[in-house]
């Protein structure tokens, strides 16, 4: 439908790791396939992560690997997906995958989902009869909101779509199904000529972008919506909060009204993919001077200095591939938990 214009463009993907890790072994990229009747395709039953590995002078370094894998396990726990995999095993696999790929920088994508047992197929909504599968892949990924966005900022709109309400779909779990909501927000924004949409929560307070958390700066204070505003608890968000504290910039979590966006001095998005991206207008209202603000620039620069290992992080944030801080234990083949429930009856032979 949009093949001839900008809306069909994706982030540039120059290189892809030729191996994918699947349930305990490395397989070829071309063999990483699922059955079309897999539960996940029909009912959205997946949880996943997005992790960046940065190029540094000391070789590739994965940013906040443990925190990402912990969030993956938390998302899986919420959806009763017990793979038996531990956080350390997942971290080890990610490190091995990057090392084997030869990529000097990449984006790492672990995913756990309900697939199909072809010898005992089950097609209903009930997820329990379906086997769990875990894959981890990696590729080199460009700037999520475009190359210019990081420098000059993006134009965004407040979406007509609300973020998920806490008792319908938990926004704090990074589940594949949540991204249907994100897609509605993103498509609306793109079709209206904006780079991104900001969703409000079900009470009308600012929540987050389709794939980013949001920060507002007013009178020298940095403010971001709390987890109770139906956000994904972003790891970049947490990093920025800690960076602000270290730089002595006042920072707090607080509910934000839509109108406060328009009169903010500065606004920016955070995310693994989006990193720290300034916002220069909302609903065609110019924010501050319509460019990357002074404090945003300071925070952004500090973030990039940390991810490139030129500056010490406020914590153990970088895992160097092959370096002394890399996990060394061998990855065990995970034992997936057997579900005791009977599969659904197959209706036709
Ligand atoms: C909906 C949503 N919110 C926020 C974020 C930012 O989270 P993180 O900084 O952990 O990547 C993401 C990105 O994964 C996201 O998809």
Coordinates of C-alpha atoms and ligand atoms in Angstrom, one line a residue:
X1 CA 0.0 0.0 0.0
X2 CA 2.8 2.4 0.9
X3 CA 5.6 0.8 -1.1
X4 CA 6.6 4.0 -3.0
X5 CA 7.0 6.4 -0.1
X6 CA 8.7 6.9 3.2
X7 CA 6.2 4.9 5.2
X8 CA 7.4 1.7 3.7
X9 CA 11.0 2.3 4.9
X10 CA 12.4 0.5 7.9
X11 CA 15.5 1.1 10.0
X12 CA 18.6 0.1 7.9
X13 CA 19.8 -3.4 8.6
X14 CA 23.2 -3.8 6.9
X15 CA 24.3 -7.1 8.5
X16 CA 22.5 -10.0 10.1
X17 CA 24.1 -12.7 12.4
X18 CA 24.2 -15.9 10.4
X19 CA 23.3 -18.0 13.4
X20 CA 20.3 -18.0 15.7
X21 CA 20.2 -19.7 19.1
X22 CA 17.3 -22.0 19.6
X23 CA 16.5 -23.9 22.8
X24 CA 20.1 -24.8 23.6
X25 CA 21.9 -24.9 20.2
X26 CA 23.0 -22.5 17.5
X27 CA 21.3 -23.1 14.2
X28 CA 21.5 -21.4 10.8
X29 CA 19.5 -18.2 10.2
X30 CA 17.8 -20.0 7.3
X31 CA 16.6 -22.8 9.6
X32 CA 15.0 -20.5 12.2
X33 CA 11.4 -21.1 11.1
X34 CA 8.1 -21.9 12.8
X35 CA 4.9 -23.7 11.8
X36 CA 2.1 -21.4 10.5
X37 CA -0.3 -22.9 13.0
X38 CA 1.9 -21.9 16.0
X39 CA -0.1 -20.5 18.9
X40 CA 2.0 -17.3 18.8
X41 CA 0.9 -16.4 15.3
X42 CA -2.8 -16.6 16.1
X43 CA -2.9 -15.4 19.7
X44 CA 0.1 -13.2 20.2
X45 CA 1.7 -15.4 22.8
X46 CA 5.3 -14.1 22.9
X47 CA 7.5 -12.1 25.2
X48 CA 10.7 -10.6 23.9
X49 CA 13.6 -8.2 24.5
X50 CA 15.6 -5.7 22.5
X51 CA 19.2 -5.2 23.6
X52 CA 22.0 -3.1 22.0
X53 CA 25.6 -4.2 21.7
X54 CA 27.8 -1.2 21.1
X55 CA 31.1 -0.9 19.3
X56 CA 33.8 0.3 21.7
X57 CA 37.6 0.5 21.7
X58 CA 37.7 -2.6 23.8
X59 CA 35.5 -4.5 21.4
X60 CA 31.7 -5.0 21.3
X61 CA 29.9 -4.4 24.6
X62 CA 26.3 -5.3 25.5
X63 CA 24.5 -2.5 27.3
X64 CA 22.7 -3.6 30.5
X65 CA 22.4 -7.2 29.5
X66 CA 21.4 -8.6 32.9
X67 CA 18.6 -6.0 33.3
X68 CA 17.2 -6.9 29.9
X69 CA 17.3 -10.7 30.5
X70 CA 15.7 -10.1 33.9
X71 CA 12.9 -8.1 32.3
X72 CA 12.5 -11.0 29.7
X73 CA 12.0 -13.5 32.6
X74 CA 9.6 -11.1 34.3
X75 CA 7.5 -10.8 31.2
X76 CA 7.6 -14.6 30.9
X77 CA 6.5 -15.0 34.5
X78 CA 3.5 -12.7 34.1
X79 CA 2.4 -14.9 31.2
X80 CA 3.2 -18.2 33.0
X81 CA 5.9 -19.1 30.5
X82 CA 8.4 -21.1 32.5
X83 CA 11.2 -22.2 30.3
X84 CA 13.5 -23.2 33.1
X85 CA 16.1 -20.8 31.6
X86 CA 18.0 -18.7 34.1
X87 CA 19.1 -15.1 33.6
X88 CA 22.7 -16.1 33.6
X89 CA 22.1 -18.7 30.9
X90 CA 20.4 -16.2 28.7
X91 CA 23.2 -13.7 29.2
X92 CA 25.8 -16.3 28.3
X93 CA 23.9 -17.2 25.1
X94 CA 23.7 -13.6 24.1
X95 CA 27.4 -13.1 24.6
X96 CA 28.2 -16.3 22.6
X97 CA 25.9 -15.3 19.8
X98 CA 27.6 -11.9 19.4
X99 CA 31.0 -13.4 19.6
X100 CA 30.2 -16.1 17.0
X101 CA 28.5 -13.5 14.7
X102 CA 31.7 -11.4 14.3
X103 CA 29.5 -8.3 14.4
X104 CA 31.2 -5.3 16.1
X105 CA 27.8 -3.8 17.0
X106 CA 24.3 -5.2 16.9
X107 CA 20.8 -5.4 18.3
X108 CA 20.0 -8.6 20.1
X109 CA 16.5 -10.0 20.0
X110 CA 15.6 -12.8 22.5
X111 CA 12.1 -14.1 22.2
X112 CA 10.1 -16.8 24.1
X113 CA 6.9 -18.0 22.5
X114 CA 4.2 -20.7 22.4
X115 CA 4.8 -22.8 19.3
X116 CA 3.2 -26.0 17.9
X117 CA 3.9 -29.5 18.8
X118 CA 3.1 -31.2 15.5
X119 CA 2.7 -34.6 17.0
X120 CA 0.1 -33.3 19.5
X121 CA -1.3 -30.1 17.8
X122 CA -3.5 -27.8 19.9
X123 CA -5.2 -24.9 18.3
X124 CA -7.3 -23.2 21.0
X125 CA -6.7 -20.1 23.0
X126 CA -5.6 -22.1 26.0
X127 CA -1.8 -21.7 25.8
X128 CA -0.8 -24.5 28.2
X129 CA -0.8 -27.5 25.7
X130 CA 1.6 -25.6 23.4
X131 CA 5.4 -26.0 23.8
X132 CA 7.5 -23.0 24.7
X133 CA 10.4 -22.1 22.4
X134 CA 13.2 -19.6 22.9
X135 CA 15.2 -18.0 20.2
X136 CA 17.9 -15.3 20.2
X137 CA 18.9 -13.6 17.0
X138 CA 21.1 -10.5 16.3
X139 CA 21.6 -7.9 13.6
X140 CA 23.2 -4.6 13.0
X141 CA 20.5 -1.9 13.3
X142 CA 20.6 1.7 12.4
X143 CA 19.0 4.7 14.1
X144 CA 15.5 3.8 15.0
X145 CA 13.8 7.1 14.3
X146 CA 16.2 8.0 11.4
X147 CA 19.7 9.3 11.3
X148 CA 18.8 13.0 11.7
X149 CA 16.5 12.4 14.6
X150 CA 19.2 12.0 17.3
X151 CA 20.7 15.4 16.2
X152 CA 17.7 17.5 15.3
X153 CA 14.8 15.9 17.0
X154 CA 11.5 14.5 15.8
X155 CA 8.0 15.9 15.2
X156 CA 5.3 13.8 17.0
X157 CA 1.6 13.8 17.7
X158 CA -0.5 12.8 20.7
X159 CA -2.2 9.6 19.6
X160 CA -5.9 9.1 19.5
X161 CA -5.2 5.6 20.8
X162 CA -4.7 5.1 24.5
X163 CA -1.9 2.9 26.0
X164 CA -3.1 -0.4 27.4
X165 CA -5.0 -0.2 30.7
X166 CA -3.2 -2.1 33.5
X167 CA -5.9 -4.7 34.0
X168 CA -6.4 -5.5 30.3
X169 CA -2.9 -6.0 29.0
X170 CA 0.0 -5.4 31.3
X171 CA 2.3 -2.7 29.7
X172 CA 5.1 -3.7 32.1
X173 CA 5.4 -7.0 30.3
X174 CA 7.2 -6.7 26.9
X175 CA 4.8 -9.0 25.1
X176 CA 4.4 -9.3 21.4
X177 CA 0.6 -8.7 21.7
X178 CA 1.2 -5.3 23.3
X179 CA 2.8 -4.2 20.0
X180 CA -0.6 -4.3 18.2
X181 CA -1.4 -1.3 20.3
X182 CA 2.0 0.2 19.4
X183 CA 1.3 -0.4 15.7
X184 CA -2.0 1.5 15.9
X185 CA -0.1 4.4 17.5
X186 CA 2.8 4.2 15.0
X187 CA 0.6 3.9 11.8
X188 CA -1.6 6.8 12.8
X189 CA 1.5 9.0 13.4
X190 CA 3.1 8.0 10.1
X191 CA 0.0 8.5 8.1
X192 CA -0.4 12.0 9.7
X193 CA 3.1 12.9 8.7
X194 CA 4.7 12.5 12.2
X195 CA 7.7 10.3 13.1
X196 CA 6.1 8.9 16.3
X197 CA 3.0 9.0 18.5
X198 CA 2.7 9.6 22.2
X199 CA -0.1 7.6 23.8
X200 CA -2.0 8.7 26.9
X201 CA -3.0 6.2 29.6
X202 CA -6.6 5.2 30.2
X203 CA -7.0 8.2 32.6
X204 CA -5.7 10.7 30.1
X205 CA -2.1 11.1 31.5
X206 CA 0.9 10.9 29.3
X207 CA 2.2 7.3 29.0
X208 CA 4.8 6.7 26.4
X209 CA 5.6 6.4 22.6
X210 CA 4.9 3.3 20.6
X211 CA 8.4 2.0 21.4
X212 CA 9.9 4.6 23.7
X213 CA 9.6 6.2 27.1
X214 CA 9.2 9.9 27.3
X215 CA 10.9 12.6 29.5
X216 CA 9.9 16.2 30.0
X217 CA 12.2 19.1 31.2
X218 CA 10.7 22.1 32.9
X219 CA 12.6 24.8 34.9
X220 CA 15.7 22.6 35.0
X221 CA 13.8 19.6 36.4
X222 CA 13.6 16.3 34.5
X223 CA 10.2 14.5 34.8
X224 CA 9.0 11.1 33.5
X225 CA 5.7 9.2 33.9
X226 CA 5.7 6.5 36.6
X227 CA 5.2 2.8 35.9
X228 CA 1.5 3.3 37.0
X229 CA 1.0 5.4 33.8
X230 CA 1.0 2.1 31.8
X231 CA 4.5 2.3 30.6
X232 CA 7.1 -0.4 29.8
X233 CA 9.7 0.1 32.6
X234 CA 12.4 1.0 30.1
X235 CA 16.0 0.2 30.8
X236 CA 17.2 3.3 28.9
X237 CA 14.7 5.3 31.1
X238 CA 16.3 3.8 34.2
X239 CA 19.8 4.6 32.8
X240 CA 18.7 8.3 32.1
X241 CA 17.3 8.7 35.6
X242 CA 20.6 7.4 37.0
X243 CA 22.7 9.6 34.6
X244 CA 20.6 12.7 35.7
X245 CA 21.4 11.9 39.4
X246 CA 25.0 11.5 38.6
X247 CA 25.1 14.8 36.7
X248 CA 23.3 16.5 39.6
X249 CA 20.2 17.2 37.5
X250 CA 16.9 17.0 39.5
X251 CA 14.8 14.1 38.2
X252 CA 11.5 12.7 39.3
X253 CA 8.7 10.3 38.3
X254 CA 5.3 12.1 38.1
X255 CA 2.1 12.0 36.2
X256 CA 2.2 14.3 33.2
X257 CA -0.8 16.0 31.7
X258 CA -1.0 16.3 27.9
X259 CA -0.9 20.1 28.0
X260 CA 2.3 20.0 30.0
X261 CA 4.0 18.5 26.9
X262 CA 3.2 21.6 24.9
X263 CA 4.7 24.1 27.4
X264 CA 7.7 21.9 28.3
X265 CA 11.2 23.5 27.8
X266 CA 12.5 20.2 26.4
X267 CA 11.2 16.8 25.6
X268 CA 12.9 13.6 24.6
X269 CA 12.3 9.9 24.0
X270 CA 14.4 7.1 25.4
X271 CA 14.7 3.5 24.3
X272 CA 17.2 0.8 23.4
X273 CA 16.4 1.4 19.7
X274 CA 15.6 5.1 19.9
X275 CA 18.4 5.8 22.5
X276 CA 18.0 9.5 23.5
X277 CA 16.0 11.2 20.8
X278 CA 14.9 14.9 21.2
X279 CA 11.3 15.8 20.4
X280 CA 11.0 19.2 18.6
X281 CA 7.3 19.5 18.2
X282 CA 4.1 17.9 19.5
X283 CA 0.8 18.3 17.5
X284 CA 2.7 20.9 15.5
X285 CA 3.4 23.0 18.6
X286 CA 7.1 23.8 18.8
X287 CA 8.8 22.6 22.0
X288 CA 11.3 25.1 23.4
X289 CA 13.4 26.4 20.5
X290 CA 12.4 23.5 18.2
X291 CA 15.7 21.7 18.4
X292 CA 17.6 19.5 20.8
X293 CA 17.6 21.4 24.2
X294 CA 20.7 22.0 26.3
X295 CA 19.9 19.5 29.1
X296 CA 18.8 16.9 26.6
X297 CA 22.1 17.2 24.7
X298 CA 24.0 16.8 28.0
X299 CA 22.1 13.7 28.9
X300 CA 22.4 12.3 25.4
X301 CA 26.1 12.9 25.2
X302 CA 26.7 11.3 28.6
X303 CA 24.6 8.3 27.5
X304 CA 26.7 7.8 24.3
X305 CA 29.9 8.3 26.2
X306 CA 28.8 5.5 28.5
X307 CA 27.6 3.1 25.8
X308 CA 30.9 3.6 23.9
X309 CA 32.8 2.9 27.1
X310 CA 34.5 6.3 27.1
X311 CA 33.0 7.2 30.4
X312 CA 32.4 5.1 33.5
X313 CA 28.8 4.1 34.0
X314 CA 27.0 4.6 37.3
X315 CA 26.9 0.7 37.6
X316 CA 28.1 -2.4 35.8
X317 CA 26.3 -1.5 32.6
X318 CA 28.6 -3.0 29.9
X319 CA 29.3 -6.6 29.2
X320 CA 32.4 -6.8 27.0
X321 CA 32.4 -9.7 24.5
X322 CA 35.3 -11.9 25.2
X323 CA 36.4 -9.5 28.0
X324 CA 36.9 -10.3 31.6
X325 CA 33.4 -9.1 32.5
X326 CA 31.8 -11.7 30.1
X327 CA 30.1 -14.7 31.6
X328 CA 32.2 -17.8 31.0
X329 CA 30.1 -20.8 32.1
X330 CA 28.9 -23.0 29.2
X331 CA 25.3 -22.7 28.2
X332 CA 23.4 -25.8 29.3
X333 CA 20.6 -27.1 27.1
X334 CA 17.6 -25.7 28.8
X335 CA 15.0 -28.1 30.2
X336 CA 11.6 -26.8 29.2
X337 CA 8.9 -27.4 31.7
X338 CA 6.5 -30.1 30.7
X339 CA 2.9 -29.1 31.0
X340 CA 0.8 -31.8 32.6
X341 CA -2.4 -30.7 30.9
X342 CA -3.7 -32.9 28.1
X343 CA -3.7 -31.3 24.6
X344 CA -7.0 -30.4 23.0
X345 CA -8.6 -33.1 21.0
X346 CA -7.8 -33.0 17.3
X347 CA -11.1 -32.7 15.6
X348 CA -10.4 -34.2 12.2
X349 CA -8.0 -36.9 11.3
Ligands
LIG1 C1 6.5 0.4 24.4 C2 8.0 0.7 24.8 N1 8.2 1.6 25.8 C3 9.5 1.8 26.2 C4 10.6 1.2 25.6 C5 12.0 1.5 26.0 O1 12.5 0.5 26.7 P1 14.0 0.2 26.8 O2 14.7 1.4 27.2 O3 14.2 -0.9 27.8 O4 14.4 -0.3 25.4 C6 10.3 0.3 24.5 C7 11.5 -0.4 23.9 O5 11.7 -1.5 24.0 C8 9.0 0.0 24.1 O6 8.8 -0.8 23.1

